[in-house]
Short mmCIF file of C-alpha atoms in Angstrom, two decimals:
data_model
loop_
_atom_site.label_atom_id
_atom_site.label_comp_id
_atom_site.label_asym_id
_atom_site.label_seq_id
_atom_site.Cartn_x
_atom_site.Cartn_y
_atom_site.Cartn_z
CA MET A 1 26.27 -16.42 27.52
CA GLY A 2 26.49 -16.61 23.71
CA ARG A 3 24.99 -14.18 21.25
CA PRO A 4 21.39 -14.69 20.10
CA ARG A 5 21.04 -16.63 16.86
CA GLY A 6 21.46 -14.63 13.69
CA THR A 7 23.83 -12.01 15.04
CA SER A 8 27.44 -11.09 14.59
CA ALA A 9 29.30 -8.39 16.48
CA ALA A 10 27.69 -5.77 14.22
CA TYR A 11 24.86 -7.33 12.20
CA ARG A 12 21.69 -9.36 12.43
CA TYR A 13 21.04 -11.63 9.43
CA ALA A 14 17.52 -12.20 8.10
CA VAL A 15 15.76 -13.69 5.08
CA GLY A 16 12.92 -12.05 3.16
CA LEU A 17 10.57 -13.96 0.84
CA MET A 18 8.13 -12.48 -1.65
CA SER A 19 5.84 -13.65 -4.43
CA GLY A 20 4.00 -10.88 -6.20
CA THR A 21 1.03 -10.31 -8.46
CA SER A 22 3.02 -11.30 -11.54
CA VAL A 23 3.47 -14.84 -10.12
CA ASP A 24 6.88 -15.22 -11.73
CA GLY A 25 8.44 -17.05 -8.81
CA ILE A 26 9.75 -16.61 -5.27
CA ASP A 27 12.11 -13.71 -4.58
CA ALA A 28 14.45 -14.57 -1.71
CA ALA A 29 16.97 -12.23 -0.11
CA VAL A 30 19.43 -12.44 2.76
CA ILE A 31 20.16 -9.11 4.40
CA ALA A 32 22.49 -7.93 7.12
CA ILE A 33 21.00 -5.30 9.45
CA ARG A 34 22.79 -2.96 11.82
CA GLY A 35 20.79 -0.52 13.93
CA ASN A 36 17.24 -0.18 15.21
CA LEU A 37 14.08 -0.59 13.15
CA ASP A 38 11.90 1.81 15.15
CA GLY A 39 12.65 4.84 12.97
CA SER A 40 14.78 6.58 15.57
CA GLU A 41 17.75 6.22 13.26
CA LYS A 42 18.48 5.20 9.69
CA PRO A 43 19.58 1.56 9.93
CA GLU A 44 22.33 0.14 7.77
CA VAL A 45 20.96 -2.64 5.60
CA ARG A 46 23.17 -4.64 3.27
CA LEU A 47 21.96 -7.12 0.66
CA VAL A 48 24.05 -10.27 1.10
CA ALA A 49 22.40 -12.51 -1.52
CA TYR A 50 19.37 -12.55 -3.78
CA GLU A 51 17.76 -15.14 -6.02
CA ASN A 52 14.47 -15.68 -7.83
CA THR A 53 13.21 -19.26 -7.98
CA PRO A 54 10.68 -19.57 -10.84
CA TYR A 55 7.50 -21.52 -10.27
CA SER A 56 6.92 -24.67 -12.27
CA ASP A 57 4.15 -24.47 -14.86
CA GLN A 58 2.02 -26.68 -12.60
CA VAL A 59 2.38 -24.42 -9.56
CA ARG A 60 1.87 -21.25 -11.58
CA ALA A 61 -1.31 -22.65 -13.13
CA GLU A 62 -2.66 -23.61 -9.71
CA ILE A 63 -1.96 -20.13 -8.30
CA PHE A 64 -3.73 -18.48 -11.23
CA ALA A 65 -6.69 -20.80 -10.72
CA MET A 66 -6.96 -19.56 -7.13
CA PHE A 67 -7.44 -15.99 -8.37
CA ASP A 68 -10.90 -17.12 -9.48
CA PRO A 69 -13.14 -17.46 -6.38
CA ARG A 70 -15.22 -20.05 -8.22
CA GLN A 71 -12.21 -22.36 -8.40
CA ALA A 72 -10.68 -21.44 -5.04
CA THR A 73 -12.41 -24.15 -3.02
CA ILE A 74 -11.35 -24.68 0.57
CA ASP A 75 -9.53 -27.92 -0.19
CA ARG A 76 -7.53 -26.41 -3.07
CA VAL A 77 -6.59 -23.27 -1.12
CA GLY A 78 -5.54 -25.33 1.90
CA ARG A 79 -3.44 -27.67 -0.23
CA LEU A 80 -1.74 -24.82 -2.07
CA ASN A 81 -1.10 -22.99 1.20
CA VAL A 82 1.02 -25.91 2.43
CA TRP A 83 2.54 -26.54 -1.01
CA LEU A 84 3.78 -22.95 -1.24
CA GLY A 85 5.02 -23.13 2.34
CA GLU A 86 7.25 -26.03 1.30
CA LEU A 87 8.49 -24.11 -1.79
CA PHE A 88 9.14 -20.95 0.22
CA ALA A 89 11.11 -22.99 2.76
CA GLN A 90 13.22 -24.48 -0.03
CA ALA A 91 13.86 -21.00 -1.43
CA ALA A 92 14.91 -19.76 2.02
CA LEU A 93 17.37 -22.61 2.55
CA ALA A 94 18.79 -22.14 -0.96
CA ILE A 95 19.43 -18.42 -0.49
CA ILE A 96 21.03 -19.03 2.91
CA ARG A 97 23.46 -21.47 1.24
CA LYS A 98 24.13 -18.96 -1.53
CA ALA A 99 24.99 -16.34 1.11
CA GLY A 100 27.55 -18.70 2.61
CA LEU A 101 25.60 -18.90 5.87
CA THR A 102 23.85 -21.63 7.84
CA PRO A 103 20.26 -21.61 9.14
CA GLY A 104 21.61 -21.18 12.67
CA GLU A 105 23.10 -17.84 11.64
CA ILE A 106 19.74 -16.45 10.48
CA ALA A 107 17.72 -14.61 13.13
CA TRP A 108 14.37 -14.73 11.33
CA ILE A 109 12.50 -15.13 8.06
CA GLY A 110 9.88 -12.67 6.85
CA SER A 111 7.52 -14.07 4.22
CA HIS A 112 4.87 -12.08 2.42
CA GLY A 113 3.45 -15.21 0.82
CA GLN A 114 1.26 -15.16 -2.29
CA THR A 115 -1.84 -12.99 -2.38
CA ILE A 116 -4.76 -14.82 -3.97
CA TYR A 117 -7.52 -12.40 -2.96
CA HIS A 118 -7.60 -8.86 -1.61
CA ALA A 119 -10.82 -7.03 -0.69
CA PRO A 120 -9.59 -3.88 1.06
CA ASN A 121 -12.74 -1.76 1.02
CA PRO A 122 -15.44 -1.82 3.71
CA SER A 123 -17.80 -4.78 3.36
CA LEU A 124 -20.63 -4.39 5.87
CA VAL A 125 -22.56 -7.41 7.13
CA ASP A 126 -24.87 -6.92 10.14
CA GLY A 127 -22.99 -3.71 10.87
CA LEU A 128 -19.59 -5.43 10.90
CA ASP A 129 -16.79 -4.37 8.54
CA LEU A 130 -15.63 -7.62 6.94
CA ARG A 131 -12.91 -6.34 4.62
CA HIS A 132 -10.50 -9.22 4.06
CA THR A 133 -7.39 -10.49 2.34
CA VAL A 134 -5.82 -13.90 1.72
CA GLN A 135 -2.10 -14.61 1.50
CA ILE A 136 -0.95 -18.23 1.33
CA GLY A 137 2.38 -19.97 1.84
CA GLU A 138 2.11 -21.39 5.36
CA GLY A 139 4.57 -19.75 7.77
CA ALA A 140 4.45 -22.73 10.14
CA VAL A 141 5.76 -24.96 7.35
CA ILE A 142 8.57 -22.51 6.57
CA ALA A 143 9.58 -22.41 10.25
CA ALA A 144 9.41 -26.18 10.61
CA ARG A 145 11.52 -26.92 7.54
CA THR A 146 14.16 -24.26 8.20
CA GLU A 147 14.12 -24.30 12.03
CA ILE A 148 14.09 -20.49 11.87
CA PRO A 149 11.31 -18.28 13.29
CA CYS A 150 9.07 -17.12 10.44
CA VAL A 151 6.82 -14.05 10.37
CA SER A 152 4.01 -14.17 7.81
CA ASP A 153 0.43 -13.00 7.12
CA PHE A 154 1.19 -9.32 7.62
CA ARG A 155 -1.78 -7.58 6.05
CA VAL A 156 -4.66 -8.72 8.25
CA ALA A 157 -3.54 -6.80 11.36
CA ASP A 158 -3.74 -3.51 9.47
CA MET A 159 -7.16 -4.40 8.03
CA ALA A 160 -8.43 -5.35 11.49
CA VAL A 161 -8.11 -1.68 12.49
CA GLY A 162 -9.74 -0.29 9.35
CA GLY A 163 -6.75 -0.21 7.00
CA GLN A 164 -6.45 -1.39 3.43
CA GLY A 165 -3.69 -3.84 4.34
CA ALA A 166 -1.60 -2.23 1.60
CA PRO A 167 0.78 -0.94 0.65
CA LEU A 168 3.10 -2.19 3.39
CA VAL A 169 6.55 -1.52 1.93
CA PRO A 170 6.42 2.27 2.67
CA TYR A 171 7.46 1.84 6.30
CA THR A 172 10.71 0.24 5.16
CA GLU A 173 11.15 2.92 2.50
CA TYR A 174 10.86 5.53 5.24
CA LEU A 175 13.54 3.68 7.21
CA LEU A 176 15.98 3.40 4.30
CA TYR A 177 15.42 6.24 1.83
CA ARG A 178 14.28 9.42 3.58
CA GLU A 179 16.34 12.55 2.93
CA GLU A 180 16.52 15.96 4.56
CA LYS A 181 16.56 18.11 1.44
CA ARG A 182 14.76 16.23 -1.33
CA THR A 183 11.24 14.90 -1.79
CA LEU A 184 11.42 11.40 -3.21
CA LEU A 185 8.88 9.19 -4.92
CA LEU A 186 9.47 5.44 -4.81
CA GLN A 187 7.58 3.60 -7.53
CA ASN A 188 7.37 -0.15 -7.58
CA ILE A 189 6.26 -1.70 -10.86
CA GLY A 190 5.43 -5.29 -10.11
CA GLY A 191 2.14 -6.80 -11.17
CA ILE A 192 0.51 -3.75 -9.58
CA GLY A 193 2.18 -0.34 -9.42
CA ASN A 194 2.49 1.50 -6.13
CA MET A 195 3.96 4.88 -5.20
CA THR A 196 5.42 6.02 -1.88
CA VAL A 197 5.88 9.73 -1.18
CA LEU A 198 8.73 10.71 1.14
CA PRO A 199 8.50 14.50 1.69
CA GLN A 200 11.82 16.12 2.47
CA ASN A 201 12.84 15.78 6.14
CA CYS A 202 9.61 13.90 6.85
CA ARG A 203 8.41 12.10 9.95
CA SER A 204 6.91 8.65 9.56
CA ASP A 205 3.37 10.04 9.95
CA GLU A 206 3.98 12.34 6.96
CA VAL A 207 4.71 9.48 4.54
CA TYR A 208 1.89 8.45 2.25
CA ALA A 209 1.48 5.87 -0.49
CA PHE A 210 -1.07 4.24 -2.75
CA ASP A 211 -1.43 1.75 -5.57
CA THR A 212 -1.25 3.62 -8.86
CA GLY A 213 -2.96 0.81 -10.81
CA PRO A 214 -1.68 -1.85 -13.17
CA GLY A 215 2.07 -2.35 -13.29
CA ASN A 216 2.95 -5.36 -15.42
CA VAL A 217 -0.30 -7.21 -14.89
CA LEU A 218 -2.05 -6.04 -18.07
CA ILE A 219 1.10 -6.20 -20.19
CA ASP A 220 1.85 -9.73 -19.00
CA GLY A 221 -1.78 -10.75 -19.35
CA VAL A 222 -2.22 -9.69 -22.96
CA VAL A 223 1.18 -11.09 -23.97
CA THR A 224 0.33 -14.45 -22.41
CA ARG A 225 -3.02 -14.59 -24.17
CA LEU A 226 -1.79 -13.27 -27.53
CA THR A 227 1.06 -15.78 -27.64
CA ARG A 228 -1.08 -18.61 -26.19
CA GLY A 229 1.35 -18.95 -23.33
CA ALA A 230 4.52 -19.08 -25.42
CA ALA A 231 5.56 -15.86 -23.65
CA THR A 232 4.37 -14.49 -20.32
CA MET A 233 5.90 -11.01 -20.48
CA ASP A 234 7.11 -8.46 -23.02
CA VAL A 235 10.82 -9.10 -22.57
CA GLY A 236 12.81 -5.93 -23.20
CA GLY A 237 9.63 -4.21 -24.41
CA SER A 238 10.17 -5.83 -27.80
CA LEU A 239 6.47 -6.06 -28.70
CA ALA A 240 5.60 -2.58 -27.47
CA ARG A 241 8.55 -1.12 -29.37
CA ARG A 242 7.15 -2.45 -32.66
CA GLY A 243 3.61 -1.25 -31.97
CA GLN A 244 1.75 2.04 -32.08
CA VAL A 245 -0.27 3.40 -29.17
CA HIS A 246 -3.94 3.62 -30.13
CA ALA A 247 -5.16 6.99 -28.79
CA GLY A 248 -8.83 6.02 -28.77
CA LEU A 249 -8.33 2.84 -26.77
CA LEU A 250 -5.90 4.57 -24.43
CA GLU A 251 -8.45 7.30 -23.71
CA GLU A 252 -11.09 4.65 -23.04
CA LEU A 253 -8.84 2.76 -20.62
CA MET A 254 -8.02 5.98 -18.78
CA GLN A 255 -11.66 6.17 -17.68
CA GLU A 256 -11.26 3.25 -15.23
CA PRO A 257 -12.91 4.58 -12.00
CA TYR A 258 -10.07 3.29 -9.80
CA TYR A 259 -7.77 6.07 -11.01
CA GLU A 260 -10.07 8.75 -9.58
CA GLN A 261 -10.70 6.95 -6.29
CA PRO A 262 -9.22 8.99 -3.41
CA ILE A 263 -6.24 7.77 -1.42
CA PRO A 264 -5.50 5.72 0.59
CA LYS A 265 -6.34 2.99 -1.87
CA SER A 266 -5.06 -0.34 -3.10
CA THR A 267 -5.95 -2.76 -5.85
CA GLY A 268 -4.94 -6.08 -7.37
CA ARG A 269 -6.20 -8.99 -9.44
CA GLU A 270 -9.67 -8.60 -8.02
CA LEU A 271 -9.95 -5.75 -10.58
CA PHE A 272 -7.17 -6.26 -13.14
CA ASN A 273 -7.95 -9.92 -13.72
CA ALA A 274 -8.68 -12.41 -16.49
CA ALA A 275 -12.01 -10.73 -17.24
CA TYR A 276 -10.18 -7.43 -17.69
CA ILE A 277 -7.83 -9.12 -20.18
CA ASP A 278 -10.89 -10.50 -21.99
CA ARG A 279 -12.17 -6.96 -22.41
CA LEU A 280 -8.80 -5.77 -23.72
CA LEU A 281 -8.88 -8.48 -26.37
CA GLU A 282 -12.41 -7.43 -27.30
CA HIS A 283 -11.13 -3.85 -27.67
CA GLN A 284 -8.32 -5.16 -29.88
CA ALA A 285 -10.83 -6.76 -32.22
CA ARG A 286 -13.11 -3.71 -32.23
CA TYR A 287 -10.28 -1.32 -33.07
CA VAL A 288 -8.57 -3.86 -35.40
CA LEU A 289 -5.25 -3.62 -33.59
CA SER A 290 -2.17 -5.78 -34.05
CA ALA A 291 -0.78 -7.61 -31.05
CA GLU A 292 2.08 -5.11 -30.97
CA ASP A 293 -0.34 -2.17 -30.94
CA LEU A 294 -2.31 -3.61 -28.03
CA VAL A 295 0.87 -4.23 -25.99
CA ALA A 296 2.13 -0.73 -26.82
CA THR A 297 -1.17 0.77 -25.65
CA VAL A 298 -1.32 -1.02 -22.29
CA THR A 299 2.37 -0.22 -21.74
CA ARG A 300 1.60 3.44 -22.30
CA LEU A 301 -1.36 3.12 -19.94
CA THR A 302 0.86 1.87 -17.12
CA ALA A 303 3.18 4.86 -17.52
CA TRP A 304 0.19 7.21 -17.59
CA THR A 305 -1.30 5.78 -14.38
CA ILE A 306 1.93 6.57 -12.53
CA GLY A 307 2.07 10.11 -13.90
CA GLU A 308 -1.64 10.58 -13.20
CA GLY A 309 -1.25 9.37 -9.63
CA TYR A 310 1.44 11.98 -9.07
CA ARG A 311 -0.57 14.74 -10.77
CA ARG A 312 -3.80 13.95 -8.96
CA PHE A 313 -2.65 13.10 -5.44
CA VAL A 314 0.88 14.39 -4.85
CA ARG A 315 2.16 17.26 -7.00
CA ALA A 316 0.26 20.14 -5.41
CA GLN A 317 1.29 19.22 -1.87
CA HIS A 318 4.77 17.78 -2.43
CA ALA A 319 6.47 18.63 -5.72
CA ALA A 320 9.01 15.83 -6.07
CA ASP A 321 12.64 15.90 -7.14
CA VAL A 322 13.14 12.26 -8.14
CA LEU A 323 11.09 9.15 -8.91
CA ILE A 324 13.03 5.98 -8.06
CA VAL A 325 11.68 2.92 -9.87
CA GLY A 326 11.99 -0.69 -8.77
CA GLY A 327 10.33 -3.97 -9.64
CA GLY A 328 10.28 -5.96 -12.85
CA GLY A 329 8.86 -3.06 -14.85
CA SER A 330 12.09 -1.13 -14.40
CA TYR A 331 13.70 -3.61 -16.83
CA ASN A 332 11.27 -2.72 -19.62
CA PRO A 333 13.00 0.09 -21.57
CA VAL A 334 9.84 1.05 -23.48
CA LEU A 335 7.85 1.43 -20.27
CA MET A 336 10.69 3.37 -18.66
CA SER A 337 10.92 5.69 -21.68
CA LYS A 338 7.18 6.44 -21.51
CA LEU A 339 7.46 6.98 -17.77
CA GLN A 340 10.34 9.40 -18.25
CA ASP A 341 8.22 11.34 -20.74
CA GLU A 342 5.43 11.55 -18.14
CA MET A 343 7.57 12.59 -15.19
CA ASN A 344 10.21 14.75 -16.90
CA ALA A 345 7.41 16.97 -18.24
CA MET A 346 6.56 17.72 -14.59
CA GLY A 347 10.17 18.38 -13.58
CA VAL A 348 10.73 14.99 -11.91
CA ALA A 349 13.88 13.02 -12.70
CA VAL A 350 13.49 9.24 -13.12
CA MET A 351 16.05 6.80 -11.71
CA THR A 352 16.13 3.09 -10.97
CA GLN A 353 17.12 1.20 -7.85
CA GLU A 354 20.25 0.11 -9.70
CA ASP A 355 21.22 3.76 -10.24
CA LEU A 356 21.43 4.01 -6.43
CA GLY A 357 23.36 0.76 -6.04
CA PHE A 358 20.33 -1.28 -4.95
CA HIS A 359 18.54 -4.21 -6.59
CA SER A 360 15.09 -3.72 -8.15
CA ASP A 361 14.02 -7.35 -7.92
CA ALA A 362 15.16 -7.77 -4.32
CA LYS A 363 13.49 -4.65 -2.93
CA GLU A 364 10.24 -6.20 -1.71
CA ALA A 365 11.89 -9.32 -0.30
CA VAL A 366 14.23 -7.02 1.63
CA ALA A 367 11.20 -5.05 2.83
CA PHE A 368 9.47 -8.10 4.29
CA ALA A 369 12.65 -9.17 6.05
CA LEU A 370 12.68 -5.73 7.70
CA LEU A 371 8.96 -5.79 8.51
CA ALA A 372 9.43 -9.17 10.17
CA GLY A 373 12.24 -7.74 12.27
CA CYS A 374 9.84 -5.06 13.47
CA THR A 375 7.29 -7.74 14.38
CA LEU A 376 9.76 -9.64 16.50
CA ASP A 377 11.01 -6.42 18.11
CA GLY A 378 7.44 -5.31 18.88
CA VAL A 379 7.74 -2.23 16.65
CA PRO A 380 4.59 -1.00 14.86
CA ASN A 381 5.26 -1.51 11.15
CA ASN A 382 2.26 -0.06 9.36
CA LEU A 383 1.78 3.60 8.44
CA PRO A 384 -1.84 4.62 9.12
CA ARG A 385 -1.70 7.56 6.73
CA VAL A 386 -0.66 5.11 4.00
CA THR A 387 -3.18 2.33 4.64
CA GLY A 388 -6.02 4.21 6.28
CA ALA A 389 -5.72 2.25 9.53
CA ALA A 390 -7.08 3.82 12.70
CA HIS A 391 -3.73 3.55 14.46
CA PRO A 392 -0.30 1.88 14.24
CA VAL A 393 -0.16 -1.88 14.79
CA VAL A 394 2.46 -4.60 14.86
CA MET A 395 1.72 -6.69 11.77
CA GLY A 396 2.68 -10.31 11.21
CA LYS A 397 2.05 -13.72 12.75
CA ILE A 398 5.01 -15.56 14.22
CA SER A 399 5.70 -19.27 13.69
CA TYR A 400 8.55 -20.49 15.84
CA SER A 401 11.01 -23.16 14.80
CA PRO A 402 11.30 -26.40 16.78
CA PRO A 403 13.45 -26.28 19.94
CA GLU A 404 17.15 -26.54 19.26
CA ARG A 405 18.51 -30.04 19.75
CA GLU A 406 21.17 -30.53 22.35
#
């Protein structure tokens, strides 16, 4: 009897797909996995190939339109769900080719999809808690086009048992990063920032995490609006570097109630959205700020939210040794400099995924490949202390590929 698909003598091969709040394209990764994913051991995970496939202007515009519930009609959401499924499938097949593999050598695909709405807090109707979330990029389409089992729609299972449905990456961070003698913080700076706390020699039920607030979402938003779409991000921190942080505006932005909200908590474009960018531009006019000053101020805000999250929710219980930063924000040297100022003052060293030999952009795609492996193995892959769920659950919906042809 031959080996199951996607295995070699030592490894299982899997694909992870991710599209984040920044909507800059589809991150696709092929990983090789050796070992169990149930937390009984530290598995060996090797990144075989990674690639980001940017969205076309048309697709990006349609996704951003879906962030507005007034435009997100059923027909448009349904159409985009299938459209993104096709694009995710293409990205999966492309990264498999880049890895020098064939679809038959891939055991599974894990796809986060694209979040278009996230309402993680209790919403009571007739005594029922109707918290909800919407990720699109149809897993059945991905499975059909690739002929590989696809796991998708992870968040709803956690929310069904009272969780926030986020953050989900911490389980994989526990698998891969935990240490016996150091307390580590893992900070992702995508569209939204999120922090995972791995106390030294921790068990999985001792890990906690939360969304710190805006990552790149405000920086990208004001740059896009100020340049009328000519730029969608502050590449290399060039605008922030030429600007001055406005203390008055910064202090005003620090008063956002989300930052004081107790953990577990999560956020997204339901808060830091186009209307929020409108208010930032109104503040710019009121304070008579240059474009560079506004970008510098929101960049400083992002660094502050990370430091404040650590001060408010972590430091007293688990003084950390190192903050390890991943995500697109780790490539912004101005943001990283401000973050180092924040964390170094509290005795925490700041490193990047690349400093450890990993890949910042690939981290979340790798995570969803691992979470999908847990789904297929029947291993609970949420952390109730992180999400607020009542108990562990196996997250993810499985779409199987067509039967193999003889």
